[in-house]
PDB file of C-alpha atoms and ligand atoms in Angstrom:
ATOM      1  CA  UNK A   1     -16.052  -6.775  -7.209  1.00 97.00           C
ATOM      2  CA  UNK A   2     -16.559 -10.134  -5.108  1.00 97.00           C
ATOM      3  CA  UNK A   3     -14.116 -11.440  -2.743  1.00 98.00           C
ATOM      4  CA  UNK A   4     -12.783 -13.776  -5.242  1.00 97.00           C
ATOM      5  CA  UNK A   5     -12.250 -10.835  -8.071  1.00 97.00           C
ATOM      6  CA  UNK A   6     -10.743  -8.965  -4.907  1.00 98.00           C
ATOM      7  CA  UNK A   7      -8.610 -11.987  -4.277  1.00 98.00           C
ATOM      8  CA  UNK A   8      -7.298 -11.123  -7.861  1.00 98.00           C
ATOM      9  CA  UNK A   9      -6.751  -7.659  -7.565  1.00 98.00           C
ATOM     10  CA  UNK A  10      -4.921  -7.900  -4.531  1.00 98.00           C
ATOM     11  CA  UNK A  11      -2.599 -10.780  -6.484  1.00 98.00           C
ATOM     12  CA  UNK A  12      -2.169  -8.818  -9.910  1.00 98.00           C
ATOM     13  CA  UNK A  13      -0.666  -5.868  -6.819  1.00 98.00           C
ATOM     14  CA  UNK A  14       1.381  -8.871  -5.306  1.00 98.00           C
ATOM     15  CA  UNK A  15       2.979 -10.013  -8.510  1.00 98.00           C
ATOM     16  CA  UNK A  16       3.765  -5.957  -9.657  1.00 98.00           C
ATOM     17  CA  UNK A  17       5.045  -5.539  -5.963  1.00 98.00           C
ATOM     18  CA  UNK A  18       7.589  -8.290  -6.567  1.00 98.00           C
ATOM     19  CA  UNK A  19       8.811  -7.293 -10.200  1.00 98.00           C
ATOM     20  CA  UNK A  20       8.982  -3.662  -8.541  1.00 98.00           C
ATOM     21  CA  UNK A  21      12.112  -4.477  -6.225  1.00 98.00           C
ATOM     22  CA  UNK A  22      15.174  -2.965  -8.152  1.00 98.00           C
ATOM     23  CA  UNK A  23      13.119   0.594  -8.426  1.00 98.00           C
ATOM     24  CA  UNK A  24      12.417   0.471  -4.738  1.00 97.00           C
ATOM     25  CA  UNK A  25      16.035  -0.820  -3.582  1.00 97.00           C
ATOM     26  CA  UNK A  26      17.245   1.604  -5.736  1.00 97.00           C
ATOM     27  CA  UNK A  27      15.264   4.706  -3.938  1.00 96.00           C
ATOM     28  CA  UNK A  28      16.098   3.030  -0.334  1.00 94.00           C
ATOM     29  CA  UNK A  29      19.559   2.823  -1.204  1.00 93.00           C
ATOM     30  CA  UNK A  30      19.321   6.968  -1.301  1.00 92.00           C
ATOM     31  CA  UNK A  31      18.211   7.456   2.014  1.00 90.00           C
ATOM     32  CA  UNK A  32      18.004   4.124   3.974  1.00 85.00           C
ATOM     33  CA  UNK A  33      19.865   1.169   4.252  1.00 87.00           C
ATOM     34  CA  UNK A  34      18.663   0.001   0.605  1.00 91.00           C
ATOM     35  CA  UNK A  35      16.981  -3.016   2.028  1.00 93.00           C
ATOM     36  CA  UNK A  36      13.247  -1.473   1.328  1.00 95.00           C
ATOM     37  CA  UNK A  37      12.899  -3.286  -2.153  1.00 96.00           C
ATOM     38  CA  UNK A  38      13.652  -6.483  -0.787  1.00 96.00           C
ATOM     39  CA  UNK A  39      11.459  -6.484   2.577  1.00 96.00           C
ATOM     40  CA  UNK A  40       8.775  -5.227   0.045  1.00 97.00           C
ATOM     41  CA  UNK A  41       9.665  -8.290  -2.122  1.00 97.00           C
ATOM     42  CA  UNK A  42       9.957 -10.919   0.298  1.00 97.00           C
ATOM     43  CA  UNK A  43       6.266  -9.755   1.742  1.00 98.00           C
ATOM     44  CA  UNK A  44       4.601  -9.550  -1.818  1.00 98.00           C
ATOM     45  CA  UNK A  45       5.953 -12.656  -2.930  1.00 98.00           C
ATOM     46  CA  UNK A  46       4.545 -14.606   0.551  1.00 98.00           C
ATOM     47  CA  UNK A  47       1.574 -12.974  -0.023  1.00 98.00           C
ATOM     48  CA  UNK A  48       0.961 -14.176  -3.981  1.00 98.00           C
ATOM     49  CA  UNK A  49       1.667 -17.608  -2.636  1.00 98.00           C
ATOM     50  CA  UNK A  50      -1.089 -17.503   0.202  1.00 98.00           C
ATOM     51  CA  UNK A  51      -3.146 -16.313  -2.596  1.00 98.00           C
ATOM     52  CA  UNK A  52      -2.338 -19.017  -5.130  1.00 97.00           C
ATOM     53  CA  UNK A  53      -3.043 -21.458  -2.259  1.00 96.00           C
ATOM     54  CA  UNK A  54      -6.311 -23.393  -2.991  1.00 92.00           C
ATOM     55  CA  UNK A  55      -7.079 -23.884   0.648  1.00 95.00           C
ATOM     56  CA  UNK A  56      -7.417 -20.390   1.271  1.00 96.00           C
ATOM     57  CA  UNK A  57     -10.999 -19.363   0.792  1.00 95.00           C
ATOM     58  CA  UNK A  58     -11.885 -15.920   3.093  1.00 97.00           C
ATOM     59  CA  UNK A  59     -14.953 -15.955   3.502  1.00 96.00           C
ATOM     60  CA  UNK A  60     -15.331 -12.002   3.160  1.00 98.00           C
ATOM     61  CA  UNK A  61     -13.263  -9.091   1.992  1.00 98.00           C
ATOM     62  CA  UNK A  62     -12.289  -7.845   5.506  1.00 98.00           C
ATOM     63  CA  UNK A  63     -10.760 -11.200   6.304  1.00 98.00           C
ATOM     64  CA  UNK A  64      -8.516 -11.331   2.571  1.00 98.00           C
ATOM     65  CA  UNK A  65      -7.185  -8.215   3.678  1.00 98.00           C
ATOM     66  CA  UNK A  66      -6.546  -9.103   7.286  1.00 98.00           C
ATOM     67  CA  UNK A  67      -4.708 -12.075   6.573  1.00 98.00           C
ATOM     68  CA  UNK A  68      -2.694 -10.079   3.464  1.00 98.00           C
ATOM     69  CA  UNK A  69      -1.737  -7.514   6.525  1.00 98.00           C
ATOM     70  CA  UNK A  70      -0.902 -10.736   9.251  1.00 98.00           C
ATOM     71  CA  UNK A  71       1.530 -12.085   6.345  1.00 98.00           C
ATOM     72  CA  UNK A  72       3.242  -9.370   5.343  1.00 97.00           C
ATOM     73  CA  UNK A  73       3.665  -8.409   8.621  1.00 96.00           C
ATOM     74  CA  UNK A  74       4.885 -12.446   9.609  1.00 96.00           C
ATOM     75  CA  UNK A  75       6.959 -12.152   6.363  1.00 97.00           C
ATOM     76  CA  UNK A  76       8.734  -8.458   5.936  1.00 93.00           C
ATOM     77  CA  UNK A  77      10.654  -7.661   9.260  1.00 83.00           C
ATOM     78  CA  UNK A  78      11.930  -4.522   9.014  1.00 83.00           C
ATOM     79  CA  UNK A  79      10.200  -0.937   9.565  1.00 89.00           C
ATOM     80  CA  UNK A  80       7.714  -1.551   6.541  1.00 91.00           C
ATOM     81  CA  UNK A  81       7.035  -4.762   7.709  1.00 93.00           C
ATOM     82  CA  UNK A  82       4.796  -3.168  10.621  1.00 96.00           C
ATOM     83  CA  UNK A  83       3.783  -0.425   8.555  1.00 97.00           C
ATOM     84  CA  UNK A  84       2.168  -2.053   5.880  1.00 98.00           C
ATOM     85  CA  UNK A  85       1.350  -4.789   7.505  1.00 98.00           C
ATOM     86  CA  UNK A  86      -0.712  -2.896   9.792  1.00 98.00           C
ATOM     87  CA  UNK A  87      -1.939  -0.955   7.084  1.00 98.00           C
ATOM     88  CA  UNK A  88      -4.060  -4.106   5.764  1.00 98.00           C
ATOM     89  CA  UNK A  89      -5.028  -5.507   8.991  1.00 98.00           C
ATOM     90  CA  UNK A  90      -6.449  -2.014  10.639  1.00 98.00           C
ATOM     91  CA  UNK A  91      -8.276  -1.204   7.094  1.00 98.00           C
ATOM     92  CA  UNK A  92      -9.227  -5.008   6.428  1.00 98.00           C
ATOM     93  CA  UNK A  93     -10.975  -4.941  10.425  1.00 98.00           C
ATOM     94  CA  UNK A  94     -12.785  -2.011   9.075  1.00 98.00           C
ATOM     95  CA  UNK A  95     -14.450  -3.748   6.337  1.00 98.00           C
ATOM     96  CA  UNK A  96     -15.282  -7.191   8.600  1.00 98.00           C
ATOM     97  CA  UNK A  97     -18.035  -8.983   6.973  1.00 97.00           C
ATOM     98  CA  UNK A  98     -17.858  -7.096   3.250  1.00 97.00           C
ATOM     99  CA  UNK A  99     -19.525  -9.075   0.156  1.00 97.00           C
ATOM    100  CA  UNK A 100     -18.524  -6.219  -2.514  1.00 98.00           C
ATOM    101  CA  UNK A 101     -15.685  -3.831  -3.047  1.00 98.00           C
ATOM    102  CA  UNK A 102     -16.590  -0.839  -4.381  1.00 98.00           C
ATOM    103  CA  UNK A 103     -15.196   3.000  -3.824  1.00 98.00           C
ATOM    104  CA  UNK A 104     -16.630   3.330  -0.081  1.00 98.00           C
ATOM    105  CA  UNK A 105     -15.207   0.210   1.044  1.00 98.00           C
ATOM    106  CA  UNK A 106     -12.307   1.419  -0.537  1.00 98.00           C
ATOM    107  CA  UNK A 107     -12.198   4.547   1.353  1.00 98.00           C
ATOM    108  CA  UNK A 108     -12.937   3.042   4.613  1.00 98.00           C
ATOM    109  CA  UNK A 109     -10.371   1.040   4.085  1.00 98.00           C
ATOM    110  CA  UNK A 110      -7.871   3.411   3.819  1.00 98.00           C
ATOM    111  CA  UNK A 111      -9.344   5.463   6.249  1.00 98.00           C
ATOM    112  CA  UNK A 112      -9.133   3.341   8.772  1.00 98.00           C
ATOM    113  CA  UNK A 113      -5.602   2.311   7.677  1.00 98.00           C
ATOM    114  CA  UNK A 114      -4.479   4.989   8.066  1.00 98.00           C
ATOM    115  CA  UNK A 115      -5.413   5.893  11.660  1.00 98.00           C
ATOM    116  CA  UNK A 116      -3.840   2.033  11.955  1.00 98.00           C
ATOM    117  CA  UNK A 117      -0.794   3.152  10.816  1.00 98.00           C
ATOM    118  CA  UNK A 118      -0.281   6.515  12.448  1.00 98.00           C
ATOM    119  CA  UNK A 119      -1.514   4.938  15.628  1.00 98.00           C
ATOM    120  CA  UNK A 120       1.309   2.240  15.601  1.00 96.00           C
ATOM    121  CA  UNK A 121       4.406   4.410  14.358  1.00 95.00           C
ATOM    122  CA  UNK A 122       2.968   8.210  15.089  1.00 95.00           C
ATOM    123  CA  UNK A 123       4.055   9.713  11.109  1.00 96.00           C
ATOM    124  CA  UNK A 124       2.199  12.205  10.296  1.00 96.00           C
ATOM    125  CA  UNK A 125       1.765  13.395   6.708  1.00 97.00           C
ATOM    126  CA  UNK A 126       4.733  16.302   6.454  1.00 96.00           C
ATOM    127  CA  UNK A 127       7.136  13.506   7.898  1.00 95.00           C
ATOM    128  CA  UNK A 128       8.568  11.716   5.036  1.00 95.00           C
ATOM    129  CA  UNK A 129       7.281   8.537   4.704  1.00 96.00           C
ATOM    130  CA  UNK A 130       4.537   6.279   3.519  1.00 97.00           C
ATOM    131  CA  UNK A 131       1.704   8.198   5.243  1.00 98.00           C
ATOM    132  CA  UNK A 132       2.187  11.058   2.629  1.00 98.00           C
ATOM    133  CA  UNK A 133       1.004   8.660   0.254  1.00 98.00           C
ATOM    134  CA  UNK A 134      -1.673   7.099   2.387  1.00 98.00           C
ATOM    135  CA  UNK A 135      -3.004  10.242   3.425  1.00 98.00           C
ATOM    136  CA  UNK A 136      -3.268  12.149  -0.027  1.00 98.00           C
ATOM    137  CA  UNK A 137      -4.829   8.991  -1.402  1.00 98.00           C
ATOM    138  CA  UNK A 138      -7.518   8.967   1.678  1.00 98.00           C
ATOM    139  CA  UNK A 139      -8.482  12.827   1.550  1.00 98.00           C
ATOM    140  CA  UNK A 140      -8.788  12.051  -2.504  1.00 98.00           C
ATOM    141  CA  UNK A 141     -10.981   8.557  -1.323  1.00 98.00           C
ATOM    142  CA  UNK A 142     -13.093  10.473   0.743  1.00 98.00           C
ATOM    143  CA  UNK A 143     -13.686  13.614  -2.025  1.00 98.00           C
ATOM    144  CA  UNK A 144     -14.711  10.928  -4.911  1.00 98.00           C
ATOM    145  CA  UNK A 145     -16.756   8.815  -2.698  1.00 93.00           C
ATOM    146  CA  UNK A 146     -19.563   8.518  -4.900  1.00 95.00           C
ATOM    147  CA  UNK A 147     -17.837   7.778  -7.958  1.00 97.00           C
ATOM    148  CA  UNK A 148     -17.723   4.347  -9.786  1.00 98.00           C
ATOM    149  CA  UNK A 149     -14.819   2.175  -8.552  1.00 98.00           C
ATOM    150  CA  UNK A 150     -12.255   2.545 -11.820  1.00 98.00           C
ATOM    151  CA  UNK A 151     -13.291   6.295 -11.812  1.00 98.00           C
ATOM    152  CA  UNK A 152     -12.499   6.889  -7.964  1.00 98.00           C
ATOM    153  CA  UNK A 153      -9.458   4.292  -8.019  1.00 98.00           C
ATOM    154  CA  UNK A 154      -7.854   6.218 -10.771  1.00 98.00           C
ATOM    155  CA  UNK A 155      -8.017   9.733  -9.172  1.00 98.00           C
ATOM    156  CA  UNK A 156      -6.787   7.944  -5.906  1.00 98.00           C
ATOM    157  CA  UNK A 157      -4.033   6.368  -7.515  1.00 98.00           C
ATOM    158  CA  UNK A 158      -2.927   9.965  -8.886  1.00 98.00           C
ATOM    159  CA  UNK A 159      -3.432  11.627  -5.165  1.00 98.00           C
ATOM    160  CA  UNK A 160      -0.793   9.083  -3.878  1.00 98.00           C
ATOM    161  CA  UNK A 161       1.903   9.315  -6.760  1.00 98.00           C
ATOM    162  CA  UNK A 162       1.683  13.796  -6.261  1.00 98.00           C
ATOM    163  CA  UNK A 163       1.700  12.420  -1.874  1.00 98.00           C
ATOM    164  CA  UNK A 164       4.969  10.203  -2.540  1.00 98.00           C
ATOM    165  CA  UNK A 165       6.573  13.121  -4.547  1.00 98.00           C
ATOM    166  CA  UNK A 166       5.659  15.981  -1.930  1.00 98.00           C
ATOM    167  CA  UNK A 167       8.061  13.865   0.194  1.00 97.00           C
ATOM    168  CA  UNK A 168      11.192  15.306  -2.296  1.00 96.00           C
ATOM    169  CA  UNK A 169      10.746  18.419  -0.527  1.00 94.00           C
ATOM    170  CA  UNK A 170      10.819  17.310   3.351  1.00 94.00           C
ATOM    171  CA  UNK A 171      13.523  16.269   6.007  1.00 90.00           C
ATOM    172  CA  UNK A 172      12.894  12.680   7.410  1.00 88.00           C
ATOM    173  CA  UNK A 173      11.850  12.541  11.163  1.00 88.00           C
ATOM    174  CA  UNK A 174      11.525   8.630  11.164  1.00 83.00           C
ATOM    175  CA  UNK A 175      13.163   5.408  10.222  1.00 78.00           C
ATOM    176  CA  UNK A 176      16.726   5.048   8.840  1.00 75.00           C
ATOM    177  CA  UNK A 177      16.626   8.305   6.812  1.00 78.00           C
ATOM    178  CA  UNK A 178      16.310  10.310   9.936  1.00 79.00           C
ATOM    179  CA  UNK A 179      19.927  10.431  10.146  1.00 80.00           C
ATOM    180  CA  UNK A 180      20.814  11.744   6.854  1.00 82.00           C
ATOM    181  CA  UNK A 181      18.546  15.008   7.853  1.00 80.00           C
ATOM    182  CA  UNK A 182      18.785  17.739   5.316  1.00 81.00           C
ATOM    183  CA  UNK A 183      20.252  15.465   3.309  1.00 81.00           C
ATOM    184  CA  UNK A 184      17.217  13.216   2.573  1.00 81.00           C
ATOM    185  CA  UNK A 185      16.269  16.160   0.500  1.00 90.00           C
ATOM    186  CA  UNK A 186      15.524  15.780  -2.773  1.00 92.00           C
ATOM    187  CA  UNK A 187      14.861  12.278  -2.591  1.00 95.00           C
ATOM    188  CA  UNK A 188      11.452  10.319  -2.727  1.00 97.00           C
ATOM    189  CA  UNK A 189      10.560   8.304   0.031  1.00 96.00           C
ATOM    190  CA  UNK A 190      10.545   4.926  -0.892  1.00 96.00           C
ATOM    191  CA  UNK A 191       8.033   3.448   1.422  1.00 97.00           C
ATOM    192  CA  UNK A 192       5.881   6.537  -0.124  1.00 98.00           C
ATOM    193  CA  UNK A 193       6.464   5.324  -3.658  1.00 98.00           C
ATOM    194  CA  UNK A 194       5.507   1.776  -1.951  1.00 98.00           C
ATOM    195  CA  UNK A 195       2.347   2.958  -1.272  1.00 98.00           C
ATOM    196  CA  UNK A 196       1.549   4.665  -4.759  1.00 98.00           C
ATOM    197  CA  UNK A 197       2.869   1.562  -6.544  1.00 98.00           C
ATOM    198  CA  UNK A 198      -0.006  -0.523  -4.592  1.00 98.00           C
ATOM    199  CA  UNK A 199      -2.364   1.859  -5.895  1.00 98.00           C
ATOM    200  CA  UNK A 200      -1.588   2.524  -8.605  1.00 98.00           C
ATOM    201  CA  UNK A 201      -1.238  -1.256  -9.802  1.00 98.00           C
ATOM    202  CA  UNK A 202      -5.007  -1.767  -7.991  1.00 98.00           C
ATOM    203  CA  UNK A 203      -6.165   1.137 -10.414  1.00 98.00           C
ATOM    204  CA  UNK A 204      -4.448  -0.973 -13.703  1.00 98.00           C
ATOM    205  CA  UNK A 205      -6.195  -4.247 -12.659  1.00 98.00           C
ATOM    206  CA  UNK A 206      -9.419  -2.518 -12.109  1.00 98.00           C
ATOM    207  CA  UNK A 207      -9.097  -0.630 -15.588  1.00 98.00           C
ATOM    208  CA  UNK A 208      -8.021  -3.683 -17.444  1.00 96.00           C
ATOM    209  CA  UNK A 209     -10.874  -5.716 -15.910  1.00 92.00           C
ATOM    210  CA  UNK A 210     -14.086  -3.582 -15.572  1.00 80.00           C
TER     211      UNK A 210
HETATM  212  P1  ADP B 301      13.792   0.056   7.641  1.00 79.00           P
HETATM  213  O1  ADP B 301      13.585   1.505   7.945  1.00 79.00           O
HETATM  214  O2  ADP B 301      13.618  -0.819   8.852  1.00 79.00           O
HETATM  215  O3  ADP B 301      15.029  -0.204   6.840  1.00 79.00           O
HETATM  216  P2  ADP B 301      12.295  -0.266   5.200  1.00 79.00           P
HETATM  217  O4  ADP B 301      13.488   0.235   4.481  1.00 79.00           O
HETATM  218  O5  ADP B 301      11.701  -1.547   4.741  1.00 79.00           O
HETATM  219  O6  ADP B 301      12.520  -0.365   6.761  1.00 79.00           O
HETATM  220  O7  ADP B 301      11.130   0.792   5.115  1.00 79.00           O
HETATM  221  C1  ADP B 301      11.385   2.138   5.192  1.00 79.00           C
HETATM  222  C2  ADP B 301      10.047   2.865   4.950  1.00 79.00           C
HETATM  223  O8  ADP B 301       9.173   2.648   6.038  1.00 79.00           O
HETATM  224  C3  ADP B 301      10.229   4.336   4.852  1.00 79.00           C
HETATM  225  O9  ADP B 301      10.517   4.700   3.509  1.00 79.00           O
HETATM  226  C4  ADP B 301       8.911   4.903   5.364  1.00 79.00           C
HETATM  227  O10 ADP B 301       8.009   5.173   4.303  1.00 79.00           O
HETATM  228  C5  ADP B 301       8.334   3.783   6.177  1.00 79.00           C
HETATM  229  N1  ADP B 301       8.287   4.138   7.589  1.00 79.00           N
HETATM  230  C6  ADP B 301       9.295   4.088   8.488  1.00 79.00           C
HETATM  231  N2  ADP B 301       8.849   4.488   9.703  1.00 79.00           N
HETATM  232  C7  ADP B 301       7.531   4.790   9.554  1.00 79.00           C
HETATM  233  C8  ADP B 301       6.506   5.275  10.439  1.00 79.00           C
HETATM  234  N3  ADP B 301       6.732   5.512  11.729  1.00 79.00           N
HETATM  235  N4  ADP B 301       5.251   5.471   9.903  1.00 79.00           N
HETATM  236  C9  ADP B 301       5.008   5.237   8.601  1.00 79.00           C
HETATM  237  N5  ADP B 301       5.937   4.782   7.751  1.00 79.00           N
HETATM  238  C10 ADP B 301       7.174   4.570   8.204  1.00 79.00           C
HETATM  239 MG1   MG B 302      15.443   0.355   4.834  1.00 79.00          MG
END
């Protein structure tokens, strides 16, 4: 895919993101302060208008992602705000200069985003939160390396939704839900389910459009 395909994919995710709110509020309302679905919708929804904006033209994939990450993160507040915000900019630096997006850049992307994320807010997967997701979905990145882009996307897309359930079963350590302890059990993360929804929308636009 080129950068202006990628510019696509990355607004088909914007656009789900935004219709995905009342799911997301719903699952923060659980075990946060409810105001996940929102943040998530107030960042998607800036970032599908920088997108629809003629004026912006990156001239490479690493710098669509980077600015993505520097709006969401200008545009969310909140924990997820940083999160995912950081997220895009650590993986987008990663990929600096990249013509094509294909399932290595994909995995370095995450790969890198990941390490971006822990490195700013220290979760580690086991904790409850987004980095379940991340992390399933780069160990599966880095196993399918070498297979086509819908292929690999697909089977990354799955690794994150099993990584954002796994989180059912654990006590949050960080954020809001840290104070409900045992009692954030049995409830998904939603900043987990955030970060399967992104994939898994990426995986529908690249299936629909291949
Ligand atoms: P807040 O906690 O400020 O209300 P949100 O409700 O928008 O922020 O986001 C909560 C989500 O942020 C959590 O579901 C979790 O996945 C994610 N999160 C919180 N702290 C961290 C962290 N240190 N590392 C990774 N993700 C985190
Ligand atoms: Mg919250």
């Amino acid at each position: 895919m080129n950068v202006s395909e990628t510019k696509n994919l990355l607004l088909y995710i914007a656009e789900k993101m935004v219709e995905s709110e009342p799911v997301l509020t719903e699952l923060d309302l659980k075990i946060g302060d409810g105001d996940h679905g929102l943040g998530m919708q107030r960042g998607f929804a800036a970032v599908r208008d920088l997108l629809k904006t003629e004026t912006f033209q990156p001239k490479d994939i690493g710098e669509l992602f980077v600015t993505v990450g520097t709006k969401m993160m200008s545009s969310m507040g909140g924990a997820s705000g940083a999160i995912f915000g950081t997220l895009f900019r650590a993986g987008g630096k990663a990929i600096a200069g990249t013509e094509t997006f294909d399932t290595k850049i994909l995995t370095q992307f995450l790969s890198a985003g990941k390490e971006g994320v822990f490195n700013r807010g220290g979760a580690k997967p086991g904790d409850k939160t987004m980095m379940d997701a991340l992390a399933a979905a780069t160990s599966k990145a880095i196993a399918v390396q070498n297979e086509s882009l819908v292929d690999a996307v697909d089977l990354i897309a799955i690794a994150a939704e099993q990584g954002a359930e796994s989180t059912k079963d654990q006590i949050a350590v960080f954020g809001r839900a840290k104070s409900l302890g045992e009692r954030s059990l049995g409830h998904v993360d939603p900043g987990a389910v955030s970060m399967s929804f992104i994939l898994k929308y990426m995986s529908e636009f690249i299936k629909n459009n291949k």
